[in-house]
mmCIF file of C-alpha atoms and ligand atoms in Angstrom:
data_model
loop_
_atom_site.group_PDB
_atom_site.id
_atom_site.type_symbol
_atom_site.label_atom_id
_atom_site.label_comp_id
_atom_site.label_asym_id
_atom_site.label_seq_id
_atom_site.Cartn_x
_atom_site.Cartn_y
_atom_site.Cartn_z
ATOM 1 C CA MET A 60 -0.653 10.265 -2.257
ATOM 2 C CA SER A 61 -1.236 7.619 -5.429
ATOM 3 C CA GLU A 62 -2.241 4.592 -2.813
ATOM 4 C CA ILE A 63 -5.003 6.102 -0.725
ATOM 5 C CA LYS A 64 -6.050 7.918 -4.255
ATOM 6 C CA ASN A 65 -8.490 4.586 -4.718
ATOM 7 C CA THR A 66 -11.836 4.281 -6.412
ATOM 8 C CA GLU A 67 -14.524 3.025 -4.904
ATOM 9 C CA GLN A 68 -14.271 0.243 -8.083
ATOM 10 C CA LYS A 69 -10.714 -0.554 -7.175
ATOM 11 C CA ILE A 70 -11.131 -1.221 -4.113
ATOM 12 C CA GLU A 71 -13.757 -3.379 -4.816
ATOM 13 C CA LYS A 72 -11.201 -5.034 -7.463
ATOM 14 C CA ILE A 73 -8.731 -5.759 -4.512
ATOM 15 C CA PHE A 74 -10.564 -7.149 -2.774
ATOM 16 C CA LYS A 75 -12.571 -9.807 -4.914
ATOM 17 C CA GLU A 76 -8.547 -10.627 -5.502
ATOM 18 C CA ALA A 77 -9.171 -12.476 -1.111
ATOM 19 C CA GLN A 78 -9.169 -15.755 -1.178
ATOM 20 C CA ASP A 79 -13.166 -16.691 -0.053
ATOM 21 C CA PHE A 80 -11.599 -20.164 1.968
ATOM 22 C CA LEU A 81 -11.228 -17.910 4.667
ATOM 23 C CA PRO A 82 -14.495 -16.205 5.076
ATOM 24 C CA LEU A 83 -14.439 -13.818 8.510
ATOM 25 C CA LEU A 84 -17.224 -12.204 10.350
ATOM 26 C CA GLY A 85 -15.241 -9.577 12.215
ATOM 27 C CA THR A 86 -13.809 -9.387 15.338
ATOM 28 C CA ASP A 87 -14.218 -11.917 18.195
ATOM 29 C CA TYR A 88 -12.358 -9.945 20.730
ATOM 30 C CA VAL A 89 -8.930 -9.563 21.645
ATOM 31 C CA GLU A 90 -6.419 -10.992 24.942
ATOM 32 C CA PHE A 91 -4.206 -8.456 26.377
ATOM 33 C CA TYR A 92 -2.107 -10.293 29.160
ATOM 34 C CA VAL A 93 -2.299 -7.747 31.950
ATOM 35 C CA GLY A 94 0.062 -8.261 34.826
ATOM 36 C CA ASN A 95 -2.897 -7.156 37.387
ATOM 37 C CA ALA A 96 -6.107 -7.731 35.491
ATOM 38 C CA LYS A 97 -8.290 -6.813 38.409
ATOM 39 C CA GLN A 98 -6.710 -3.226 37.514
ATOM 40 C CA SER A 99 -6.344 -3.410 34.163
ATOM 41 C CA ALA A 100 -10.326 -3.857 33.763
ATOM 42 C CA TYR A 101 -11.139 -0.692 36.309
ATOM 43 C CA TYR A 102 -9.060 1.292 34.212
ATOM 44 C CA PHE A 103 -10.421 -0.183 30.814
ATOM 45 C CA LYS A 104 -13.964 1.137 32.592
ATOM 46 C CA THR A 105 -13.010 3.792 34.116
ATOM 47 C CA ALA A 106 -11.312 5.746 31.719
ATOM 48 C CA PHE A 107 -12.627 4.180 27.951
ATOM 49 C CA GLY A 108 -16.073 3.290 29.572
ATOM 50 C CA PHE A 109 -16.232 -0.060 28.915
ATOM 51 C CA GLN A 110 -18.789 -2.377 30.620
ATOM 52 C CA SER A 111 -17.939 -5.156 33.047
ATOM 53 C CA PHE A 112 -19.297 -8.425 30.397
ATOM 54 C CA ALA A 113 -17.631 -11.502 31.542
ATOM 55 C CA TYR A 114 -15.870 -12.789 34.415
ATOM 56 C CA LYS A 115 -13.386 -16.540 35.925
ATOM 57 C CA GLY A 116 -10.955 -16.405 38.076
ATOM 58 C CA LEU A 117 -11.116 -18.814 41.298
ATOM 59 C CA GLU A 118 -14.401 -18.538 41.885
ATOM 60 C CA THR A 119 -15.713 -19.939 38.557
ATOM 61 C CA GLY A 120 -13.502 -22.349 39.235
ATOM 62 C CA SER A 121 -9.906 -21.132 36.670
ATOM 63 C CA LYS A 122 -7.061 -21.748 38.679
ATOM 64 C CA ASP A 123 -4.599 -20.607 37.063
ATOM 65 C CA VAL A 124 -5.726 -17.716 35.474
ATOM 66 C CA THR A 125 -8.230 -14.430 36.076
ATOM 67 C CA SER A 126 -10.017 -13.326 32.636
ATOM 68 C CA TYR A 127 -11.987 -10.133 32.335
ATOM 69 C CA VAL A 128 -13.897 -9.572 29.830
ATOM 70 C CA LEU A 129 -15.441 -5.529 29.248
ATOM 71 C CA ILE A 130 -17.710 -4.685 26.813
ATOM 72 C CA GLN A 131 -18.140 -1.726 24.393
ATOM 73 C CA ASP A 132 -21.150 -1.407 21.319
ATOM 74 C CA LYS A 133 -18.924 -4.578 19.370
ATOM 75 C CA ILE A 134 -15.700 -3.992 20.708
ATOM 76 C CA LYS A 135 -15.335 -6.939 23.291
ATOM 77 C CA ILE A 136 -11.202 -7.189 25.343
ATOM 78 C CA VAL A 137 -10.223 -9.658 27.706
ATOM 79 C CA LEU A 138 -8.123 -8.931 30.469
ATOM 80 C CA THR A 139 -6.092 -11.690 31.804
ATOM 81 C CA THR A 140 -3.297 -12.239 34.810
ATOM 82 C CA PRO A 141 -1.441 -15.228 35.779
ATOM 83 C CA LEU A 142 -2.683 -16.261 39.511
ATOM 84 C CA ASN A 143 0.552 -19.188 40.358
ATOM 85 C CA SER A 144 4.024 -18.421 38.681
ATOM 86 C CA LYS A 145 3.788 -21.886 36.793
ATOM 87 C CA SER A 146 1.615 -20.591 34.108
ATOM 88 C CA ILE A 147 2.713 -19.397 31.050
ATOM 89 C CA VAL A 148 1.239 -15.991 31.047
ATOM 90 C CA ASN A 149 4.078 -14.945 33.317
ATOM 91 C CA ASP A 150 6.400 -15.883 30.170
ATOM 92 C CA HIS A 151 4.598 -14.272 28.109
ATOM 93 C CA LEU A 152 4.748 -11.015 30.316
ATOM 94 C CA LYS A 153 7.992 -11.686 32.229
ATOM 95 C CA LYS A 154 9.517 -10.687 27.798
ATOM 96 C CA HIS A 155 7.214 -9.059 26.478
ATOM 97 C CA GLY A 156 5.091 -6.923 29.873
ATOM 98 C CA ASP A 157 1.404 -6.349 29.070
ATOM 99 C CA GLY A 158 0.269 -5.831 25.765
ATOM 100 C CA VAL A 159 -2.137 -8.199 23.107
ATOM 101 C CA LYS A 160 -1.770 -11.943 22.542
ATOM 102 C CA VAL A 161 -4.715 -12.426 21.387
ATOM 103 C CA ILE A 162 -6.896 -10.857 18.107
ATOM 104 C CA ALA A 163 -10.103 -13.896 17.781
ATOM 105 C CA LEU A 164 -11.660 -14.486 14.465
ATOM 106 C CA TRP A 165 -15.437 -14.686 14.394
ATOM 107 C CA VAL A 166 -16.212 -17.545 12.306
ATOM 108 C CA ASP A 167 -18.024 -20.403 11.235
ATOM 109 C CA ASP A 168 -16.458 -22.957 11.341
ATOM 110 C CA ALA A 169 -13.546 -22.604 13.762
ATOM 111 C CA THR A 170 -12.508 -26.134 12.811
ATOM 112 C CA LYS A 171 -12.284 -25.668 8.815
ATOM 113 C CA SER A 172 -10.444 -22.165 9.151
ATOM 114 C CA TRP A 173 -7.713 -24.235 10.797
ATOM 115 C CA GLU A 174 -7.578 -26.750 8.646
ATOM 116 C CA GLU A 175 -7.235 -24.373 5.488
ATOM 117 C CA THR A 176 -4.395 -21.936 6.792
ATOM 118 C CA THR A 177 -2.289 -25.292 9.306
ATOM 119 C CA SER A 178 -2.451 -26.785 5.132
ATOM 120 C CA ARG A 179 -0.969 -23.981 4.146
ATOM 121 C CA GLY A 180 1.892 -22.723 6.345
ATOM 122 C CA ALA A 181 0.177 -21.272 9.441
ATOM 123 C CA LYS A 182 1.293 -22.608 12.635
ATOM 124 C CA SER A 183 -0.074 -24.072 14.816
ATOM 125 C CA TYR A 184 -1.494 -22.637 18.739
ATOM 126 C CA MET A 185 -4.943 -24.500 19.253
ATOM 127 C CA GLU A 186 -5.873 -27.291 17.438
ATOM 128 C CA PRO A 187 -10.014 -27.695 16.576
ATOM 129 C CA THR A 188 -10.896 -28.118 20.379
ATOM 130 C CA THR A 189 -15.019 -28.043 21.886
ATOM 131 C CA GLU A 190 -15.857 -26.447 25.112
ATOM 132 C CA LYS A 191 -19.690 -26.641 26.416
ATOM 133 C CA ASP A 192 -21.340 -25.867 29.073
ATOM 134 C CA GLU A 193 -25.001 -25.556 30.430
ATOM 135 C CA TYR A 194 -25.022 -22.277 27.329
ATOM 136 C CA GLY A 195 -24.319 -25.324 24.335
ATOM 137 C CA GLU A 196 -20.937 -25.252 22.471
ATOM 138 C CA VAL A 197 -18.516 -22.986 21.607
ATOM 139 C CA ILE A 198 -15.041 -24.529 18.643
ATOM 140 C CA ARG A 199 -11.982 -22.904 19.457
ATOM 141 C CA SER A 200 -8.670 -22.918 17.731
ATOM 142 C CA GLY A 201 -5.667 -21.381 17.106
ATOM 143 C CA ILE A 202 -2.365 -20.185 14.298
ATOM 144 C CA TYR A 203 0.185 -17.981 15.411
ATOM 145 C CA THR A 204 1.900 -15.037 13.939
ATOM 146 C CA TYR A 205 3.610 -12.603 14.519
ATOM 147 C CA GLY A 206 5.664 -12.581 17.171
ATOM 148 C CA GLU A 207 4.257 -14.586 19.567
ATOM 149 C CA THR A 208 1.407 -12.988 18.558
ATOM 150 C CA VAL A 209 -2.012 -15.294 17.963
ATOM 151 C CA HIS A 210 -5.216 -16.128 15.906
ATOM 152 C CA ILE A 211 -8.618 -17.479 17.356
ATOM 153 C CA PHE A 212 -10.635 -19.078 15.804
ATOM 154 C CA VAL A 213 -14.189 -19.022 16.923
ATOM 155 C CA GLU A 214 -17.322 -20.049 15.762
ATOM 156 C CA ARG A 215 -20.327 -20.201 18.356
ATOM 157 C CA LYS A 216 -22.985 -20.483 16.546
ATOM 158 C CA ASN A 217 -24.084 -23.102 18.552
ATOM 159 C CA TYR A 218 -23.218 -21.454 22.223
ATOM 160 C CA GLU A 219 -25.978 -19.019 24.705
ATOM 161 C CA GLY A 220 -23.905 -18.363 26.944
ATOM 162 C CA VAL A 221 -22.576 -14.887 28.422
ATOM 163 C CA PHE A 222 -18.767 -15.143 26.394
ATOM 164 C CA LEU A 223 -17.534 -18.502 27.217
ATOM 165 C CA PRO A 224 -17.885 -21.556 28.241
ATOM 166 C CA GLY A 225 -16.035 -20.931 31.744
ATOM 167 C CA TYR A 226 -17.532 -17.340 32.077
ATOM 168 C CA GLU A 227 -20.249 -16.140 33.948
ATOM 169 C CA GLU A 228 -21.854 -13.141 33.884
ATOM 170 C CA TRP A 229 -19.725 -10.207 35.754
ATOM 171 C CA LYS A 230 -22.506 -7.725 37.114
ATOM 172 C CA SER A 231 -20.913 -4.228 38.092
ATOM 173 C CA GLU A 232 -22.384 -1.597 40.164
ATOM 174 C CA TYR A 233 -19.810 0.665 38.471
ATOM 175 C CA THR A 234 -20.727 1.235 34.937
ATOM 176 C CA PRO A 235 -19.390 4.568 33.960
ATOM 177 C CA ILE A 236 -20.255 6.331 31.123
ATOM 178 C CA PRO A 237 -19.450 4.820 27.826
ATOM 179 C CA THR A 238 -17.137 6.998 25.795
ATOM 180 C CA GLY A 239 -18.474 6.056 22.069
ATOM 181 C CA LEU A 240 -16.013 3.042 20.852
ATOM 182 C CA LYS A 241 -18.130 1.164 17.971
ATOM 183 C CA TYR A 242 -15.707 -1.100 16.616
ATOM 184 C CA ILE A 243 -11.790 -2.371 15.796
ATOM 185 C CA ASP A 244 -10.937 -0.667 12.429
ATOM 186 C CA HIS A 245 -8.001 -1.906 12.272
ATOM 187 C CA MET A 246 -5.401 -3.319 14.519
ATOM 188 C CA VAL A 247 -1.925 -2.297 13.761
ATOM 189 C CA GLY A 248 1.500 -5.164 14.344
ATOM 190 C CA ASN A 249 4.961 -4.233 13.842
ATOM 191 C CA VAL A 250 7.677 -6.847 13.025
ATOM 192 C CA GLY A 251 10.867 -6.179 13.044
ATOM 193 C CA TRP A 252 13.915 -5.188 10.309
ATOM 194 C CA ASN A 253 13.053 -6.889 6.306
ATOM 195 C CA GLN A 254 10.255 -8.811 8.087
ATOM 196 C CA MET A 255 7.208 -7.172 5.969
ATOM 197 C CA ASP A 256 6.911 -9.130 3.030
ATOM 198 C CA LYS A 257 7.376 -12.181 5.492
ATOM 199 C CA TRP A 258 4.625 -10.944 7.521
ATOM 200 C CA VAL A 259 2.512 -9.706 4.021
ATOM 201 C CA LYS A 260 3.791 -12.584 2.782
ATOM 202 C CA TYR A 261 2.166 -14.512 5.749
ATOM 203 C CA TYR A 262 -1.717 -12.788 4.984
ATOM 204 C CA GLU A 263 -1.648 -13.807 1.786
ATOM 205 C CA ASP A 264 -0.303 -17.303 2.017
ATOM 206 C CA VAL A 265 -2.102 -18.701 5.054
ATOM 207 C CA MET A 266 -5.514 -15.915 5.127
ATOM 208 C CA GLY A 267 -6.421 -15.328 1.415
ATOM 209 C CA PHE A 268 -5.631 -11.343 2.550
ATOM 210 C CA VAL A 269 -4.789 -8.586 -0.260
ATOM 211 C CA ASN A 270 -3.145 -5.260 0.455
ATOM 212 C CA PHE A 271 -4.561 -3.280 0.592
ATOM 213 C CA LEU A 272 -2.619 -0.070 0.506
ATOM 214 C CA SER A 273 1.146 0.708 0.274
ATOM 215 C CA PHE A 274 4.078 3.282 2.400
ATOM 216 C CA ASP A 275 7.475 3.195 1.552
ATOM 217 C CA ASP A 276 9.839 4.758 3.747
ATOM 218 C CA LYS A 277 9.854 7.878 1.036
ATOM 219 C CA GLN A 278 6.677 8.174 2.576
ATOM 220 C CA ILE A 279 6.466 7.980 6.336
ATOM 221 C CA THR A 280 9.902 9.750 7.174
ATOM 222 C CA THR A 281 10.412 12.592 9.517
ATOM 223 C CA GLU A 282 14.467 13.732 9.323
ATOM 224 C CA TYR A 283 14.969 11.300 11.629
ATOM 225 C CA SER A 284 13.188 8.391 11.197
ATOM 226 C CA ALA A 285 11.841 5.857 8.808
ATOM 227 C CA LEU A 286 9.117 3.701 8.639
ATOM 228 C CA MET A 287 7.836 1.421 5.848
ATOM 229 C CA SER A 288 3.904 -0.206 6.261
ATOM 230 C CA LYS A 289 1.546 -2.823 4.348
ATOM 231 C CA VAL A 290 -2.317 -3.284 4.924
ATOM 232 C CA MET A 291 -3.838 -6.442 5.019
ATOM 233 C CA SER A 292 -6.967 -6.168 4.449
ATOM 234 C CA ASN A 293 -9.373 -10.471 4.370
ATOM 235 C CA GLY A 294 -12.355 -9.995 1.269
ATOM 236 C CA ASN A 295 -15.601 -8.262 3.099
ATOM 237 C CA GLY A 296 -12.996 -5.309 4.406
ATOM 238 C CA ARG A 297 -13.628 -6.229 7.942
ATOM 239 C CA ILE A 298 -10.620 -7.539 9.294
ATOM 240 C CA LYS A 299 -7.352 -4.152 8.378
ATOM 241 C CA PHE A 300 -3.623 -5.513 9.284
ATOM 242 C CA PRO A 301 -0.856 -2.804 8.601
ATOM 243 C CA ILE A 302 2.185 -4.154 9.452
ATOM 244 C CA ASN A 303 4.570 -2.317 9.333
ATOM 245 C CA GLU A 304 8.605 -2.535 9.613
ATOM 246 C CA PRO A 305 12.007 -0.053 10.605
ATOM 247 C CA ALA A 306 13.194 1.485 8.133
ATOM 248 C CA GLU A 307 16.974 3.037 8.098
ATOM 249 C CA GLY A 308 17.579 6.660 9.319
ATOM 250 C CA LYS A 309 19.136 8.793 10.457
ATOM 251 C CA ARG A 310 17.821 8.053 14.258
ATOM 252 C CA LYS A 311 15.773 5.395 16.308
ATOM 253 C CA SER A 312 12.599 5.361 14.998
ATOM 254 C CA GLN A 313 9.776 4.328 16.751
ATOM 255 C CA ILE A 314 8.845 1.044 15.769
ATOM 256 C CA GLU A 315 12.860 0.035 17.164
ATOM 257 C CA GLU A 316 11.842 0.912 20.001
ATOM 258 C CA TYR A 317 8.080 -0.182 20.264
ATOM 259 C CA LEU A 318 11.004 -3.521 19.088
ATOM 260 C CA ASP A 319 13.473 -2.784 21.576
ATOM 261 C CA PHE A 320 10.675 -2.764 24.412
ATOM 262 C CA TYR A 321 8.045 -5.225 23.295
ATOM 263 C CA GLU A 322 11.386 -7.188 22.940
ATOM 264 C CA GLY A 323 10.240 -8.631 19.647
ATOM 265 C CA SER A 324 7.243 -8.409 17.338
ATOM 266 C CA GLY A 325 3.443 -7.656 18.338
ATOM 267 C CA VAL A 326 0.317 -5.727 17.949
ATOM 268 C CA GLN A 327 1.579 -1.929 17.872
ATOM 269 C CA HIS A 328 -2.232 0.041 18.128
ATOM 270 C CA ILE A 329 -5.236 -0.906 17.984
ATOM 271 C CA ALA A 330 -7.601 2.070 16.041
ATOM 272 C CA VAL A 331 -11.126 2.136 17.844
ATOM 273 C CA ALA A 332 -13.776 3.638 15.458
ATOM 274 C CA THR A 333 -16.446 6.292 16.318
ATOM 275 C CA ASP A 334 -19.066 8.638 15.396
ATOM 276 C CA ASP A 335 -18.557 11.139 16.709
ATOM 277 C CA ILE A 336 -14.794 12.085 18.224
ATOM 278 C CA ILE A 337 -15.481 15.444 19.300
ATOM 279 C CA THR A 338 -17.760 14.011 22.323
ATOM 280 C CA THR A 339 -15.269 10.693 22.125
ATOM 281 C CA VAL A 340 -11.706 12.451 22.428
ATOM 282 C CA SER A 341 -12.979 15.454 25.402
ATOM 283 C CA GLU A 342 -14.622 12.270 27.646
ATOM 284 C CA LEU A 343 -11.283 10.546 27.642
ATOM 285 C CA ARG A 344 -8.711 13.611 27.881
ATOM 286 C CA ASN A 345 -11.675 14.568 30.906
ATOM 287 C CA ARG A 346 -10.902 10.989 32.041
ATOM 288 C CA GLY A 347 -7.358 11.038 32.368
ATOM 289 C CA ILE A 348 -6.040 9.981 28.891
ATOM 290 C CA GLU A 349 -3.016 11.570 27.267
ATOM 291 C CA PHE A 350 -2.510 11.909 23.316
ATOM 292 C CA LEU A 351 0.068 12.867 21.355
ATOM 293 C CA SER A 352 0.484 16.342 21.208
ATOM 294 C CA VAL A 353 -1.195 18.908 19.444
ATOM 295 C CA PRO A 354 0.407 19.232 15.981
ATOM 296 C CA PRO A 355 1.037 23.169 15.603
ATOM 297 C CA ASP A 356 -0.591 26.290 14.490
ATOM 298 C CA GLU A 357 0.434 25.555 10.077
ATOM 299 C CA TYR A 358 -0.751 21.988 10.040
ATOM 300 C CA TYR A 359 -4.674 23.440 11.153
ATOM 301 C CA LYS A 360 -3.979 26.400 8.599
ATOM 302 C CA ALA A 361 -2.977 23.613 5.954
ATOM 303 C CA VAL A 362 -6.707 20.830 6.461
ATOM 304 C CA PRO A 363 -8.110 23.401 4.209
ATOM 305 C CA LEU A 364 -6.535 23.980 1.326
ATOM 306 C CA ARG A 365 -5.969 19.720 1.934
ATOM 307 C CA LEU A 366 -9.979 18.850 2.067
ATOM 308 C CA GLN A 367 -10.600 21.791 -0.666
ATOM 309 C CA GLU A 368 -8.225 19.737 -2.917
ATOM 310 C CA HIS A 369 -11.044 16.562 -2.919
ATOM 311 C CA ASN A 370 -13.687 18.893 -2.414
ATOM 312 C CA HIS A 371 -15.222 17.997 1.159
ATOM 313 C CA GLU A 372 -15.969 20.033 3.350
ATOM 314 C CA LEU A 373 -15.274 19.772 6.931
ATOM 315 C CA LYS A 374 -18.772 18.971 9.691
ATOM 316 C CA GLU A 375 -16.631 19.367 12.097
ATOM 317 C CA ASP A 376 -15.464 23.029 13.870
ATOM 318 C CA ILE A 377 -11.895 23.391 12.593
ATOM 319 C CA ILE A 378 -11.140 25.809 15.719
ATOM 320 C CA THR A 379 -12.338 22.167 18.438
ATOM 321 C CA LEU A 380 -10.756 19.438 16.280
ATOM 322 C CA LYS A 381 -6.602 21.433 17.041
ATOM 323 C CA LYS A 382 -8.363 22.387 20.713
ATOM 324 C CA LEU A 383 -8.120 18.388 21.080
ATOM 325 C CA GLY A 384 -5.624 17.734 19.219
ATOM 326 C CA ILE A 385 -7.594 15.533 15.963
ATOM 327 C CA LEU A 386 -5.905 15.340 13.140
ATOM 328 C CA ILE A 387 -7.517 15.651 9.752
ATOM 329 C CA ASP A 388 -7.387 13.651 6.419
ATOM 330 C CA ALA A 389 -8.396 13.055 2.882
ATOM 331 C CA ASP A 390 -8.963 11.598 -0.087
ATOM 332 C CA GLU A 391 -11.518 11.142 -2.794
ATOM 333 C CA GLU A 392 -13.584 10.198 -0.990
ATOM 334 C CA GLY A 393 -13.675 11.223 1.474
ATOM 335 C CA TYR A 394 -11.862 12.722 4.800
ATOM 336 C CA LEU A 395 -11.172 10.902 7.818
ATOM 337 C CA LEU A 396 -10.377 11.968 11.731
ATOM 338 C CA GLN A 397 -8.107 10.365 13.815
ATOM 339 C CA ILE A 398 -5.724 10.276 17.247
ATOM 340 C CA PHE A 399 -3.865 8.952 18.849
ATOM 341 C CA THR A 400 -3.180 8.223 22.471
ATOM 342 C CA LYS A 401 0.518 7.793 24.434
ATOM 343 C CA PRO A 402 1.297 4.482 25.868
ATOM 344 C CA LEU A 403 -0.882 2.027 27.968
ATOM 345 C CA GLN A 404 1.224 1.088 29.753
ATOM 346 C CA ASP A 405 5.052 1.823 31.501
ATOM 347 C CA ARG A 406 6.470 0.342 28.373
ATOM 348 C CA PRO A 407 6.375 1.925 25.237
ATOM 349 C CA THR A 408 4.507 0.106 22.804
ATOM 350 C CA LEU A 409 0.419 -0.532 22.837
ATOM 351 C CA PHE A 410 -1.028 2.675 22.186
ATOM 352 C CA PHE A 411 -4.752 3.437 20.719
ATOM 353 C CA GLU A 412 -6.112 5.741 17.937
ATOM 354 C CA ILE A 413 -9.011 7.008 18.156
ATOM 355 C CA ILE A 414 -11.357 7.366 14.487
ATOM 356 C CA GLN A 415 -13.900 8.324 12.909
ATOM 357 C CA ARG A 416 -14.388 7.974 9.006
ATOM 358 C CA MET A 417 -15.834 10.568 6.307
ATOM 359 C CA GLY A 418 -16.598 8.488 3.734
ATOM 360 C CA ALA A 419 -11.635 7.950 3.894
ATOM 361 C CA ARG A 420 -10.798 4.479 3.994
ATOM 362 C CA GLY A 421 -7.216 5.087 4.069
ATOM 363 C CA PHE A 422 -4.929 5.359 7.645
ATOM 364 C CA GLY A 423 -4.153 8.926 7.265
ATOM 365 C CA ALA A 424 -1.571 8.686 4.966
ATOM 366 C CA GLY A 425 -1.340 12.616 5.074
ATOM 367 C CA ASN A 426 -0.675 12.704 8.901
ATOM 368 C CA PHE A 427 1.548 10.886 9.794
ATOM 369 C CA LYS A 428 4.599 13.388 9.598
ATOM 370 C CA ALA A 429 3.118 15.381 12.105
ATOM 371 C CA LEU A 430 1.785 11.893 14.076
ATOM 372 C CA PHE A 431 5.302 10.923 14.112
ATOM 373 C CA GLU A 432 7.099 13.873 14.783
ATOM 374 C CA ALA A 433 5.006 14.070 18.061
ATOM 375 C CA ILE A 434 5.690 10.267 18.726
ATOM 376 C CA GLU A 435 10.087 11.320 18.460
ATOM 377 C CA ARG A 436 9.056 14.339 20.739
ATOM 378 C CA GLU A 437 8.232 11.974 23.062
ATOM 379 C CA GLN A 438 10.980 9.742 22.763
ATOM 380 C CA GLU A 439 13.648 12.061 23.042
ATOM 381 C CA LYS A 440 12.014 11.962 26.545
ATOM 382 C CA ARG A 441 12.333 8.793 27.138
ATOM 383 C CA GLY A 442 16.149 8.775 25.681
ATOM 384 C CA THR A 443 15.202 6.095 23.281
ATOM 385 C CA LEU A 444 15.108 8.789 19.654
HETATM 386 FE FE1 FE2 B 526 -3.717 2.870 12.398
#
C-alpha cells in the first residue's frame, strides 16, 4: 500500500508541518468511567499486571466519586466511579457504559494550552484550574473532542505528590507481576457517518496535528463491511490519534456496532506497546484475557513473503506467533507485531491492542482484512453484523 511506504524523510517532513502552538510532552493519563471501579481495578491489576498507584474516595474526603490510579511503566490509567446518584459520572455511564472519558495530555503550560485551543475553536470542558496540596500545585484545563470524550491538559512541573492533589498513595500488598506493557502507542476514536474529516480538521486547526496516514474504504474492506481511517499525529510523533468512520458495506460494520452500543462517538481502542509481545501475550492469555480469533493458516503462510518484499527478517519464531494469534505486518522501515483483545466490557465497545514495533511506523494496514474478518466472526455471534 503506497500510503505506508513513507520514507523516514517524508515522515519527518510531515511532522515538521505540525504546528508548535501546543507542545505536548506525552500522554499523562487515561481516565475511564466505570460502573464499579474497585472491581475494574482488580481486573486491570490481575489480568494486565498494572500496579496500585494512587487513590481518592471517601477516606480522602472525596464524597462524589472514587478513583483508582494504576500504573505500568509509563502508562497511567484512572478508574472512576460515582458514589451516589447525583454525580454527573452517572449520566456518562448510563449512556455509554464503561469507557474512556479523558485522554489527558502532559504539557508545560496548561493555561496556554487551553487558551491556544479554545481560541481556535475548541469547546471548553474545564477552565485552567489550580489544585494544591502539601506537595505543590498542578494546573489542569480541558477541552471536548469527539462525542463526550475530553482532553485534559496537565501541568505538573511544580508538583511532587504521587499523582494529583486530592489523591493519596495507594499501597497494596497485592502486586501481580507486570505483563510488559510500556507506553501508549496510539488511541483510536470512532466517529459517526461522514464525521471523520470534521475531526481531522479539528485536530489540525485546534491542536496543530498533521494527517500522518490515511486509509480509504477500498483499503479497509472485507466482503461485508468497510471503514475509513485517518491517523493524526502531533509534531513530535508522541501522540497519535487515528480517527475511524464507518463506510457503506453489505452488512453492518464494526464501527456502526460500536456507535450503536456506545451511543455515540468515543475511544475504540488503546494500543499499548511492549518490547516482547510473545511474553506479554502468553502472560495475558494465561491470565484470562481473550483475543480475537487466530487467523487462518494461509495468513501465516503469506507472512515470509510479506517480510521478504521489504527485506526484513523476522526475529521471532513464526510458529509461536501463530500459536498466540499474533499478526505481522511490514513496510519499508521495518515490521510490527500486533494483536487485539475482545471488548473489555459487556458492550462491544472499547478494546486493547498490544503492539511491538520492529522499525515499522504504520498501523498494521496489511492486517486490516484479517482483523476485520475476525471481528465480523464475533459480530456474527452477537447478531450485530
Ligand atoms: Fe491500532
